[in-house]
mmCIF file of C-alpha atoms in Angstrom:
data_model
loop_
_atom_site.group_PDB
_atom_site.id
_atom_site.type_symbol
_atom_site.label_atom_id
_atom_site.label_comp_id
_atom_site.label_asym_id
_atom_site.label_seq_id
_atom_site.Cartn_x
_atom_site.Cartn_y
_atom_site.Cartn_z
ATOM 1 C CA MET A 1 0.000 0.000 0.000
ATOM 2 C CA PRO A 2 1.420 3.460 -0.853
ATOM 3 C CA GLY A 3 2.748 5.439 2.069
ATOM 4 C CA THR A 4 2.305 9.098 2.950
ATOM 5 C CA VAL A 5 5.003 11.474 4.128
ATOM 6 C CA LEU A 6 4.426 14.912 5.636
ATOM 7 C CA LEU A 7 7.485 17.159 5.763
ATOM 8 C CA LEU A 8 6.865 20.083 8.095
ATOM 9 C CA ALA A 9 9.524 22.713 8.704
ATOM 10 C CA ALA A 10 8.402 25.752 10.674
ATOM 11 C CA ALA A 11 9.884 28.534 12.772
ATOM 12 C CA PRO A 12 9.032 32.189 13.413
ATOM 13 C CA LEU A 13 10.368 34.809 11.067
ATOM 14 C CA GLY A 14 12.702 37.392 12.539
ATOM 15 C CA ARG A 15 14.385 37.526 15.924
ATOM 16 C CA GLY A 16 12.241 34.818 17.500
ATOM 17 C CA ARG A 17 13.671 32.094 15.258
ATOM 18 C CA LEU A 18 15.621 29.502 17.262
ATOM 19 C CA VAL A 19 16.366 27.080 14.421
ATOM 20 C CA ASP A 20 16.859 27.250 10.683
ATOM 21 C CA ALA A 21 14.062 24.752 10.145
ATOM 22 C CA ALA A 22 13.577 25.417 6.435
ATOM 23 C CA GLY A 23 17.244 24.674 5.812
ATOM 24 C CA VAL A 24 16.625 20.950 6.172
ATOM 25 C CA LEU A 25 13.977 20.733 3.446
ATOM 26 C CA PRO A 26 16.353 20.706 0.446
ATOM 27 C CA VAL A 27 18.171 17.736 1.972
ATOM 28 C CA LEU A 28 14.962 15.861 2.802
ATOM 29 C CA ALA A 29 13.445 16.707 -0.584
ATOM 30 C CA ALA A 30 16.416 15.068 -2.273
ATOM 31 C CA VAL A 31 15.431 11.723 -0.746
ATOM 32 C CA ALA A 32 13.195 9.510 -2.862
ATOM 33 C CA PRO A 33 9.591 9.493 -1.570
ATOM 34 C CA ALA A 34 9.600 5.721 -1.194
ATOM 35 C CA VAL A 35 12.703 5.919 1.010
ATOM 36 C CA LEU A 36 11.205 8.653 3.179
ATOM 37 C CA SER A 37 8.178 6.440 3.670
ATOM 38 C CA GLY A 38 9.802 3.036 3.790
ATOM 39 C CA THR A 39 7.210 1.751 1.304
ATOM 40 C CA GLY A 40 7.261 0.865 -2.380
ATOM 41 C CA THR A 41 5.617 4.137 -3.374
ATOM 42 C CA ALA A 42 4.639 7.232 -1.432
ATOM 43 C CA ASN A 43 3.003 10.631 -1.614
ATOM 44 C CA VAL A 44 4.936 13.536 -0.105
ATOM 45 C CA ILE A 45 3.391 16.707 1.338
ATOM 46 C CA GLU A 46 5.750 19.612 2.053
ATOM 47 C CA LEU A 47 4.987 22.544 4.359
ATOM 48 C CA VAL A 48 7.744 25.142 4.680
ATOM 49 C CA ASP A 49 7.302 28.036 7.135
ATOM 50 C CA PRO A 50 3.485 27.912 7.013
ATOM 51 C CA LEU A 51 1.612 30.963 8.254
ATOM 52 C CA GLU A 52 -1.663 29.591 9.607
ATOM 53 C CA PRO A 53 -2.192 26.714 12.072
ATOM 54 C CA GLN A 54 -5.502 25.834 10.410
ATOM 55 C CA ALA A 55 -3.728 25.316 7.079
ATOM 56 C CA VAL A 56 -1.277 22.948 8.747
ATOM 57 C CA LEU A 57 -4.152 21.142 10.458
ATOM 58 C CA THR A 58 -5.882 20.619 7.102
ATOM 59 C CA ARG A 59 -2.781 19.003 5.592
ATOM 60 C CA LEU A 60 -2.137 16.959 8.729
ATOM 61 C CA ARG A 61 -5.727 15.741 8.791
ATOM 62 C CA ALA A 62 -5.546 14.674 5.156
ATOM 63 C CA ALA A 63 -2.270 12.837 5.782
ATOM 64 C CA ALA A 64 -3.671 11.113 8.874
ATOM 65 C CA ALA A 65 -6.683 9.915 6.880
ATOM 66 C CA SER A 66 -4.484 8.135 4.328
ATOM 67 C CA PRO A 67 -4.881 4.351 4.496
ATOM 68 C CA GLY A 68 -1.199 3.412 4.199
ATOM 69 C CA PRO A 69 1.822 3.969 6.451
ATOM 70 C CA LEU A 70 2.394 7.562 7.554
ATOM 71 C CA THR A 71 5.661 9.193 8.558
ATOM 72 C CA VAL A 72 5.663 12.817 9.714
ATOM 73 C CA TYR A 73 9.012 14.632 9.768
ATOM 74 C CA VAL A 74 8.810 17.776 11.918
ATOM 75 C CA THR A 75 11.597 20.355 12.229
ATOM 76 C CA GLY A 76 10.999 23.510 14.242
ATOM 77 C CA GLN A 77 10.676 24.984 17.686
ATOM 78 C CA VAL A 78 8.420 24.440 20.677
ATOM 79 C CA GLN A 79 6.854 27.302 22.642
ATOM 80 C CA LEU A 80 4.204 27.448 25.352
ATOM 81 C CA ASP A 81 1.108 29.605 25.175
ATOM 82 C CA ARG A 82 0.711 32.105 27.996
ATOM 83 C CA ARG A 83 -2.815 31.099 28.989
ATOM 84 C CA GLN A 84 -2.607 27.326 29.395
ATOM 85 C CA HIS A 85 1.151 26.727 29.164
ATOM 86 C CA GLN A 86 0.678 23.982 26.597
ATOM 87 C CA PRO A 87 3.318 23.112 23.965
ATOM 88 C CA HIS A 88 2.883 24.471 20.441
ATOM 89 C CA LEU A 89 4.886 24.230 17.246
ATOM 90 C CA ALA A 90 5.750 27.835 16.389
ATOM 91 C CA LEU A 91 4.881 28.973 12.850
ATOM 92 C CA ALA A 92 6.100 31.871 10.724
ATOM 93 C CA ARG A 93 3.972 34.574 12.422
ATOM 94 C CA THR A 94 4.357 33.281 15.979
ATOM 95 C CA THR A 95 5.572 35.607 18.714
ATOM 96 C CA PRO A 96 5.653 34.893 22.472
ATOM 97 C CA ALA A 97 2.443 36.913 22.883
ATOM 98 C CA THR A 98 0.535 35.244 20.036
ATOM 99 C CA VAL A 99 1.419 31.560 20.467
ATOM 100 C CA ARG A 100 -2.175 30.568 21.206
ATOM 101 C CA TYR A 101 -3.455 31.943 17.902
ATOM 102 C CA THR A 102 -0.530 31.687 15.497
ATOM 103 C CA ALA A 103 1.167 28.389 16.466
ATOM 104 C CA LEU A 104 0.095 24.780 16.026
ATOM 105 C CA PRO A 105 -0.955 23.173 19.334
ATOM 106 C CA TRP A 106 0.996 19.958 19.779
ATOM 107 C CA HIS A 107 -2.143 18.208 20.971
ATOM 108 C CA TRP A 108 -3.626 18.733 17.496
ATOM 109 C CA ILE A 109 -0.944 16.394 16.166
ATOM 110 C CA ARG A 110 -1.814 13.867 18.861
ATOM 111 C CA GLU A 111 -5.543 14.127 18.134
ATOM 112 C CA GLU A 112 -5.197 13.699 14.376
ATOM 113 C CA LEU A 113 -3.017 10.608 14.725
ATOM 114 C CA ARG A 114 -4.870 8.904 17.566
ATOM 115 C CA LEU A 115 -7.016 6.557 15.451
ATOM 116 C CA ARG A 116 -4.092 5.301 13.428
ATOM 117 C CA SER A 117 -2.310 2.055 14.220
ATOM 118 C CA ALA A 118 1.095 2.088 15.916
ATOM 119 C CA ARG A 119 2.286 -0.314 13.242
ATOM 120 C CA ASP A 120 2.301 2.358 10.565
ATOM 121 C CA THR A 121 2.437 5.783 12.219
ATOM 122 C CA ALA A 122 5.645 7.551 13.193
ATOM 123 C CA LEU A 123 6.925 11.014 14.073
ATOM 124 C CA VAL A 124 10.554 11.940 13.391
ATOM 125 C CA VAL A 125 11.306 15.263 15.081
ATOM 126 C CA ASP A 126 14.135 17.748 15.460
ATOM 127 C CA LEU A 127 12.837 20.425 17.804
ATOM 128 C CA HIS A 128 14.378 23.386 19.611
ATOM 129 C CA ALA A 129 12.789 24.931 22.674
ATOM 130 C CA ASP A 130 13.044 28.223 24.500
ATOM 131 C CA ALA A 131 13.756 28.123 28.236
ATOM 132 C CA GLU A 132 10.126 27.809 29.321
ATOM 133 C CA ALA A 133 9.271 25.108 26.794
ATOM 134 C CA TRP A 134 12.504 23.274 27.611
ATOM 135 C CA ARG A 135 11.505 23.050 31.279
ATOM 136 C CA TYR A 136 8.051 21.811 30.319
ATOM 137 C CA VAL A 137 9.370 19.035 28.071
ATOM 138 C CA ALA A 138 11.984 17.989 30.620
ATOM 139 C CA GLU A 139 9.257 17.632 33.251
ATOM 140 C CA HIS A 140 6.284 16.375 31.244
ATOM 141 C CA GLY A 141 7.569 14.971 27.988
ATOM 142 C CA LEU A 142 5.822 15.593 24.672
ATOM 143 C CA ASP A 143 2.594 13.609 24.392
ATOM 144 C CA SER A 144 2.037 12.489 20.819
ATOM 145 C CA GLY A 145 -0.580 9.816 21.479
ATOM 146 C CA ARG A 146 -0.554 6.167 22.413
ATOM 147 C CA ASN A 147 -0.399 4.899 18.830
ATOM 148 C CA THR A 148 2.504 6.927 17.476
ATOM 149 C CA ALA A 149 6.198 6.044 17.539
ATOM 150 C CA VAL A 150 8.378 9.117 18.180
ATOM 151 C CA TYR A 151 12.054 9.451 17.283
ATOM 152 C CA GLY A 152 14.335 12.473 17.336
ATOM 153 C CA ARG A 153 15.769 15.121 19.617
ATOM 154 C CA ILE A 154 14.792 18.248 21.492
ATOM 155 C CA ALA A 155 17.448 20.905 21.992
ATOM 156 C CA PRO A 156 17.611 24.102 24.078
ATOM 157 C CA ALA A 157 17.911 27.516 22.460
ATOM 158 C CA ALA A 158 21.418 28.243 21.218
ATOM 159 C CA GLY A 159 21.573 31.627 22.972
ATOM 160 C CA ARG A 160 22.793 34.654 21.048
ATOM 161 C CA ARG A 161 24.584 32.729 18.351
ATOM 162 C CA GLY A 162 21.641 32.948 15.984
ATOM 163 C CA PRO A 163 19.367 30.172 14.686
ATOM 164 C CA ALA A 164 20.701 26.687 15.327
ATOM 165 C CA GLU A 165 21.156 23.987 12.718
ATOM 166 C CA PRO A 166 18.680 21.066 12.670
ATOM 167 C CA ALA A 167 21.626 18.681 12.961
ATOM 168 C CA TYR A 168 19.621 15.583 13.823
ATOM 169 C CA MET A 169 17.178 15.911 10.911
ATOM 170 C CA LYS A 170 19.949 16.750 8.444
ATOM 171 C CA THR A 171 21.780 13.631 9.558
ATOM 172 C CA VAL A 172 18.638 11.539 9.116
ATOM 173 C CA ALA A 173 18.186 12.976 5.614
ATOM 174 C CA THR A 174 21.811 12.290 4.718
ATOM 175 C CA LEU A 175 21.469 8.683 5.850
ATOM 176 C CA LEU A 176 18.285 8.255 3.833
ATOM 177 C CA ARG A 177 19.951 9.583 0.688
ATOM 178 C CA SER A 178 21.756 6.240 0.528
ATOM 179 C CA GLY A 179 18.476 4.908 -0.875
ATOM 180 C CA HIS A 180 17.568 2.695 2.073
ATOM 181 C CA ARG A 181 15.430 3.351 5.151
ATOM 182 C CA PRO A 182 16.248 0.958 7.978
ATOM 183 C CA PRO A 183 13.762 0.429 10.821
ATOM 184 C CA LEU A 184 13.251 3.762 12.522
ATOM 185 C CA ASP A 185 14.854 2.715 15.776
ATOM 186 C CA ALA A 186 18.003 1.758 13.842
ATOM 187 C CA LEU A 187 17.861 4.954 11.786
ATOM 188 C CA HIS A 188 17.534 6.969 14.979
ATOM 189 C CA GLN A 189 20.564 5.285 16.523
ATOM 190 C CA GLN A 190 22.645 5.824 13.379
ATOM 191 C CA ALA A 191 21.724 9.515 13.375
ATOM 192 C CA VAL A 192 22.562 9.793 17.060
ATOM 193 C CA ASP A 193 25.981 8.268 16.446
ATOM 194 C CA ARG A 194 26.751 10.832 13.738
ATOM 195 C CA ILE A 195 25.509 14.012 15.398
ATOM 196 C CA PRO A 196 28.387 16.446 15.991
ATOM 197 C CA GLN A 197 29.955 16.101 19.412
ATOM 198 C CA GLU A 198 29.016 19.603 20.538
ATOM 199 C CA THR A 199 25.277 18.851 20.201
ATOM 200 C CA LYS A 200 25.322 15.662 22.231
ATOM 201 C CA GLY A 201 24.233 17.404 25.425
ATOM 202 C CA ASN A 202 20.732 17.742 23.975
ATOM 203 C CA LEU A 203 17.766 15.560 24.879
ATOM 204 C CA LEU A 204 17.444 12.506 22.675
ATOM 205 C CA LEU A 205 14.266 10.505 22.464
ATOM 206 C CA ALA A 206 13.105 7.282 20.925
ATOM 207 C CA GLU A 207 9.769 6.245 22.312
ATOM 208 C CA ALA A 208 7.129 3.911 20.950
ATOM 209 C CA GLY A 209 4.338 4.824 23.338
ATOM 210 C CA GLY A 210 3.843 8.374 22.141
ATOM 211 C CA TYR A 211 5.202 10.160 25.220
ATOM 212 C CA ALA A 212 8.459 11.666 24.041
ATOM 213 C CA VAL A 213 10.359 11.845 27.306
ATOM 214 C CA PRO A 214 13.933 13.142 27.307
ATOM 215 C CA ALA A 215 16.415 10.329 27.606
ATOM 216 C CA SER A 216 19.075 12.530 29.188
ATOM 217 C CA PRO A 217 18.540 13.731 32.787
ATOM 218 C CA ALA A 218 19.012 17.396 32.030
ATOM 219 C CA SER A 219 18.417 19.911 34.776
ATOM 220 C CA PRO A 220 15.446 22.090 33.746
ATOM 221 C CA ALA A 221 17.034 25.076 35.459
ATOM 222 C CA SER A 222 20.288 24.642 33.613
ATOM 223 C CA PRO A 223 19.593 23.010 30.232
ATOM 224 C CA ALA A 224 23.012 23.633 28.766
ATOM 225 C CA SER A 225 24.716 21.875 31.675
ATOM 226 C CA SER A 226 23.724 18.385 30.587
ATOM 227 C CA THR A 227 26.538 16.537 28.855
ATOM 228 C CA THR A 228 25.368 12.960 29.273
ATOM 229 C CA PHE A 229 24.300 11.438 25.979
ATOM 230 C CA THR A 230 22.005 8.459 26.259
ATOM 231 C CA THR A 231 19.327 6.958 24.092
ATOM 232 C CA VAL A 232 16.262 5.147 25.343
ATOM 233 C CA THR A 233 14.501 2.854 22.922
ATOM 234 C CA ALA A 234 11.320 0.884 23.397
ATOM 235 C CA PRO A 235 9.921 -1.780 21.079
ATOM 236 C CA LEU A 236 6.786 -0.896 19.181
ATOM 237 C CA PRO A 237 3.759 -2.510 20.804
ATOM 238 C CA SER A 238 2.780 -5.521 18.721
ATOM 239 C CA PRO A 239 -0.800 -5.208 17.453
ATOM 240 C CA ARG A 240 -2.745 -7.936 19.207
ATOM 241 C CA PRO A 241 -6.227 -9.125 18.263
ATOM 242 C CA GLU A 242 -7.456 -7.756 21.589
ATOM 243 C CA ASP A 243 -5.995 -4.326 20.833
ATOM 244 C CA PRO A 244 -9.210 -2.398 20.138
ATOM 245 C CA HIS A 245 -7.595 0.543 18.382
ATOM 246 C CA ALA A 246 -5.679 -1.650 15.955
ATOM 247 C CA ALA A 247 -8.763 -3.752 15.254
ATOM 248 C CA ILE A 248 -10.887 -0.658 14.649
ATOM 249 C CA SER A 249 -8.233 0.854 12.362
ATOM 250 C CA ASP A 250 -8.128 -2.361 10.337
ATOM 251 C CA ALA A 251 -11.907 -2.347 9.962
ATOM 252 C CA VAL A 252 -11.894 1.282 8.781
ATOM 253 C CA ARG A 253 -9.193 0.573 6.213
ATOM 254 C CA ALA A 254 -11.224 -2.332 4.892
ATOM 255 C CA GLY A 255 -14.315 -0.136 4.603
ATOM 256 C CA ARG A 256 -16.174 -2.011 7.361
ATOM 257 C CA HIS A 257 -17.409 1.158 9.010
ATOM 258 C CA ALA A 258 -20.419 -0.342 10.760
ATOM 259 C CA GLU A 259 -18.221 -3.036 12.291
ATOM 260 C CA ALA A 260 -15.719 -0.409 13.485
ATOM 261 C CA ASP A 261 -18.461 1.674 15.083
ATOM 262 C CA GLY A 262 -19.974 -1.410 16.678
ATOM 263 C CA MET A 263 -16.675 -2.272 18.348
ATOM 264 C CA ALA A 264 -16.216 1.287 19.596
ATOM 265 C CA ALA A 265 -19.819 1.380 20.846
ATOM 266 C CA ARG A 266 -19.235 -1.727 22.953
ATOM 267 C CA TYR A 267 -16.121 -0.237 24.540
ATOM 268 C CA GLU A 268 -17.983 3.028 25.105
ATOM 269 C CA ALA A 269 -20.842 1.215 26.872
ATOM 270 C CA GLU A 270 -18.390 -0.692 29.084
ATOM 271 C CA ALA A 271 -16.631 2.559 30.014
ATOM 272 C CA VAL A 272 -19.931 4.259 30.854
ATOM 273 C CA ARG A 273 -20.945 1.346 33.110
ATOM 274 C CA GLY A 274 -17.564 1.218 34.790
ATOM 275 C CA TYR A 275 -16.629 4.877 35.109
ATOM 276 C CA GLY A 276 -19.613 7.076 34.192
ATOM 277 C CA ALA A 277 -20.643 8.944 31.064
ATOM 278 C CA ALA A 278 -18.474 11.983 31.869
ATOM 279 C CA SER A 279 -15.309 9.968 32.550
ATOM 280 C CA GLU A 280 -12.288 10.284 30.307
ATOM 281 C CA GLN A 281 -12.547 6.569 29.579
ATOM 282 C CA ALA A 282 -16.088 6.955 28.213
ATOM 283 C CA LEU A 283 -15.423 10.257 26.460
ATOM 284 C CA HIS A 284 -12.446 8.734 24.683
ATOM 285 C CA TRP A 285 -14.692 6.192 23.023
ATOM 286 C CA SER A 286 -17.330 8.828 22.290
ATOM 287 C CA GLU A 287 -14.630 10.783 20.449
ATOM 288 C CA VAL A 288 -13.503 7.662 18.613
ATOM 289 C CA ARG A 289 -17.070 7.105 17.412
ATOM 290 C CA ALA A 290 -17.304 10.724 16.284
ATOM 291 C CA ASP A 291 -14.172 10.235 14.199
ATOM 292 C CA LEU A 292 -15.442 6.939 12.844
ATOM 293 C CA ALA A 293 -18.592 8.697 11.615
ATOM 294 C CA MET A 294 -16.344 11.154 9.785
ATOM 295 C CA PHE A 295 -14.397 8.295 8.155
ATOM 296 C CA ALA A 296 -17.697 6.718 7.152
ATOM 297 C CA GLY A 297 -18.731 9.925 5.383
ATOM 298 C CA ASP A 298 -21.520 10.767 7.827
ATOM 299 C CA PRO A 299 -20.913 14.390 8.904
ATOM 300 C CA VAL A 300 -24.345 14.647 10.558
ATOM 301 C CA ARG A 301 -23.618 11.821 12.986
ATOM 302 C CA SER A 302 -20.069 13.052 13.516
ATOM 303 C CA CYS A 303 -21.170 16.627 14.218
ATOM 304 C CA ARG A 304 -23.850 15.481 16.644
ATOM 305 C CA ALA A 305 -21.371 13.248 18.473
ATOM 306 C CA TRP A 306 -18.812 16.034 18.834
ATOM 307 C CA LEU A 307 -21.505 18.410 20.110
ATOM 308 C CA THR A 308 -22.431 15.850 22.757
ATOM 309 C CA VAL A 309 -18.800 15.395 23.777
ATOM 310 C CA ALA A 310 -18.318 19.151 24.139
ATOM 311 C CA GLU A 311 -21.515 19.578 26.148
ATOM 312 C CA THR A 312 -20.584 16.656 28.425
ATOM 313 C CA ARG A 313 -17.139 18.076 29.113
ATOM 314 C CA LEU A 314 -18.539 21.525 29.889
ATOM 315 C CA ALA A 315 -21.247 20.071 32.133
ATOM 316 C CA ALA A 316 -18.516 18.202 34.017
ATOM 317 C CA GLY A 317 -16.863 21.529 34.836
ATOM 318 C CA GLN A 318 -14.094 21.617 32.250
ATOM 319 C CA ALA A 319 -12.957 25.087 31.215
ATOM 320 C CA VAL A 320 -14.173 26.622 27.980
ATOM 321 C CA ASP A 321 -10.582 26.946 26.799
ATOM 322 C CA ALA A 322 -9.509 23.430 27.817
ATOM 323 C CA PRO A 323 -7.841 21.750 24.832
ATOM 324 C CA ALA A 324 -10.299 18.835 24.809
ATOM 325 C CA VAL A 325 -13.308 21.187 24.886
ATOM 326 C CA GLU A 326 -11.955 23.421 22.128
ATOM 327 C CA ALA A 327 -11.081 20.378 20.023
ATOM 328 C CA ALA A 328 -14.599 18.961 20.353
ATOM 329 C CA VAL A 329 -16.273 22.224 19.322
ATOM 330 C CA ASP A 330 -13.824 22.767 16.464
ATOM 331 C CA ARG A 331 -14.486 19.279 15.139
ATOM 332 C CA ALA A 332 -18.234 19.713 15.459
ATOM 333 C CA HIS A 333 -17.912 22.972 13.511
ATOM 334 C CA HIS A 334 -15.766 21.313 10.853
ATOM 335 C CA GLN A 335 -18.233 18.471 10.362
ATOM 336 C CA TRP A 336 -21.198 20.858 10.308
ATOM 337 C CA THR A 337 -19.677 22.649 7.322
ATOM 338 C CA ARG A 338 -19.575 19.273 5.500
ATOM 339 C CA ILE A 339 -23.325 18.604 5.857
ATOM 340 C CA LYS A 340 -25.063 18.767 2.481
ATOM 341 C CA ASP A 341 -28.599 18.216 3.773
ATOM 342 C CA THR A 342 -29.794 21.751 4.577
ATOM 343 C CA ALA A 343 -32.543 20.519 6.913
ATOM 344 C CA ARG A 344 -30.003 18.617 9.015
ATOM 345 C CA ALA A 345 -27.624 21.564 8.999
ATOM 346 C CA ARG A 346 -30.445 23.840 10.210
ATOM 347 C CA GLU A 347 -31.260 21.312 12.928
ATOM 348 C CA LEU A 348 -27.721 21.217 14.340
ATOM 349 C CA GLY A 349 -26.785 24.840 13.690
ATOM 350 C CA PRO A 350 -28.383 26.437 16.785
ATOM 351 C CA ALA A 351 -26.667 23.992 19.151
ATOM 352 C CA LEU A 352 -23.326 24.708 17.481
ATOM 353 C CA ALA A 353 -23.886 28.472 17.619
ATOM 354 C CA GLU A 354 -24.748 28.249 21.318
ATOM 355 C CA LEU A 355 -21.565 26.293 21.976
ATOM 356 C CA ARG A 356 -19.526 28.763 19.945
ATOM 357 C CA LEU A 357 -20.773 31.573 22.169
ATOM 358 C CA ARG A 358 -19.237 29.762 25.135
ATOM 359 C CA VAL A 359 -16.234 28.270 23.338
ATOM 360 C CA PRO A 360 -14.990 30.745 20.700
ATOM 361 C CA GLY A 361 -11.834 28.706 20.128
ATOM 362 C CA ARG A 362 -8.698 29.877 18.379
ATOM 363 C CA ARG A 363 -10.130 30.687 14.958
ATOM 364 C CA HIS A 364 -10.938 34.360 14.689
ATOM 365 C CA GLY A 365 -14.487 34.832 13.427
ATOM 366 C CA ALA A 366 -15.614 31.235 14.070
ATOM 367 C CA LEU A 367 -18.776 32.326 15.897
ATOM 368 C CA GLU A 368 -19.650 34.889 13.235
ATOM 369 C CA SER A 369 -19.138 32.234 10.560
ATOM 370 C CA VAL A 370 -21.640 29.884 12.220
ATOM 371 C CA GLN A 371 -24.191 32.654 12.749
ATOM 372 C CA ARG A 372 -23.854 33.871 9.185
ATOM 373 C CA GLU A 373 -24.274 30.405 7.660
ATOM 374 C CA LEU A 374 -27.137 29.550 10.020
ATOM 375 C CA GLY A 375 -28.918 32.744 9.023
ATOM 376 C CA ARG A 376 -28.512 31.821 5.365
ATOM 377 C CA LEU A 377 -29.927 28.331 5.964
ATOM 378 C CA GLN A 378 -32.906 29.654 7.913
ATOM 379 C CA ALA A 379 -33.647 32.241 5.252
ATOM 380 C CA ALA A 380 -33.700 29.479 2.623
ATOM 381 C CA GLN A 381 -36.576 27.624 4.331
#
């Protein structure tokens, strides 16, 4: 099956740039698509210094929906937003004051990849972090989801010496130009062995479970002081028949959408009985079913499911700007715009508009967009 590769290189323009992210693209672009993917054939999507997080999300969502293996190569810098202190991938227009609106939330990457199988989903990253983001990653890791293998490095800002070189990713690209892609854990180790000596105090990671935790015990208060270079590797979890996410992913790929939803519905019912309808365990499966409706081409069911998830989270006391709440409303909005049946769109529009009043989200004008389209639909009755 053809693979998909997403090459994303992003960093702020001007003085806020910590890494010359775009400089790695010519080297990566010189690698044959099939080698980048590790498959016989592959489609490659390139994003260089993108301006808008929503544009990146659109490309990421399309890549995540591809049926074959997916490898995402990310080069850039991590910053925290001032309101929630959550990690973001800085984009071209990002400044410290505008991270929340101009950068890509890292949890968007996690959310888009969460229904994919760990067998065929991988992130290869070369990230630089300012002091605040460095402390966050050293303490919390970088959560990329349970079904995504993560390989790469995270480095502290280089100080006043100007943008740093993405040495890890350039080394990976150079190795791949040989025409062969070894297993990613082996590729990671080869790149680690070839990184220049002066960069070996950085945090190296190779993690199969999705939580990219620094392998080197750097002191958050003194990131540059770490000189120990270690690599932690973990085997990819083997997909077992009892692994519900792998089984559901297989059913979706085969076009057995009703079977996939039936499996998710059973797990959702078990979670509700065991933990309650507002528990994270139950809401996880509600979100899975909302995504499955999207994959099945049923935006009405998907929109309704996301609206229910958002309302449940808010009723449970979650904040209107909590990432999970914003994500649910954004996805409901996205699916609502895909509804072709005007009667169904009119039916769901008021509930979405009411939610948008409470949860405006990060997209400027999202509420106005819903109100404007709802007005048009109501006028067409």
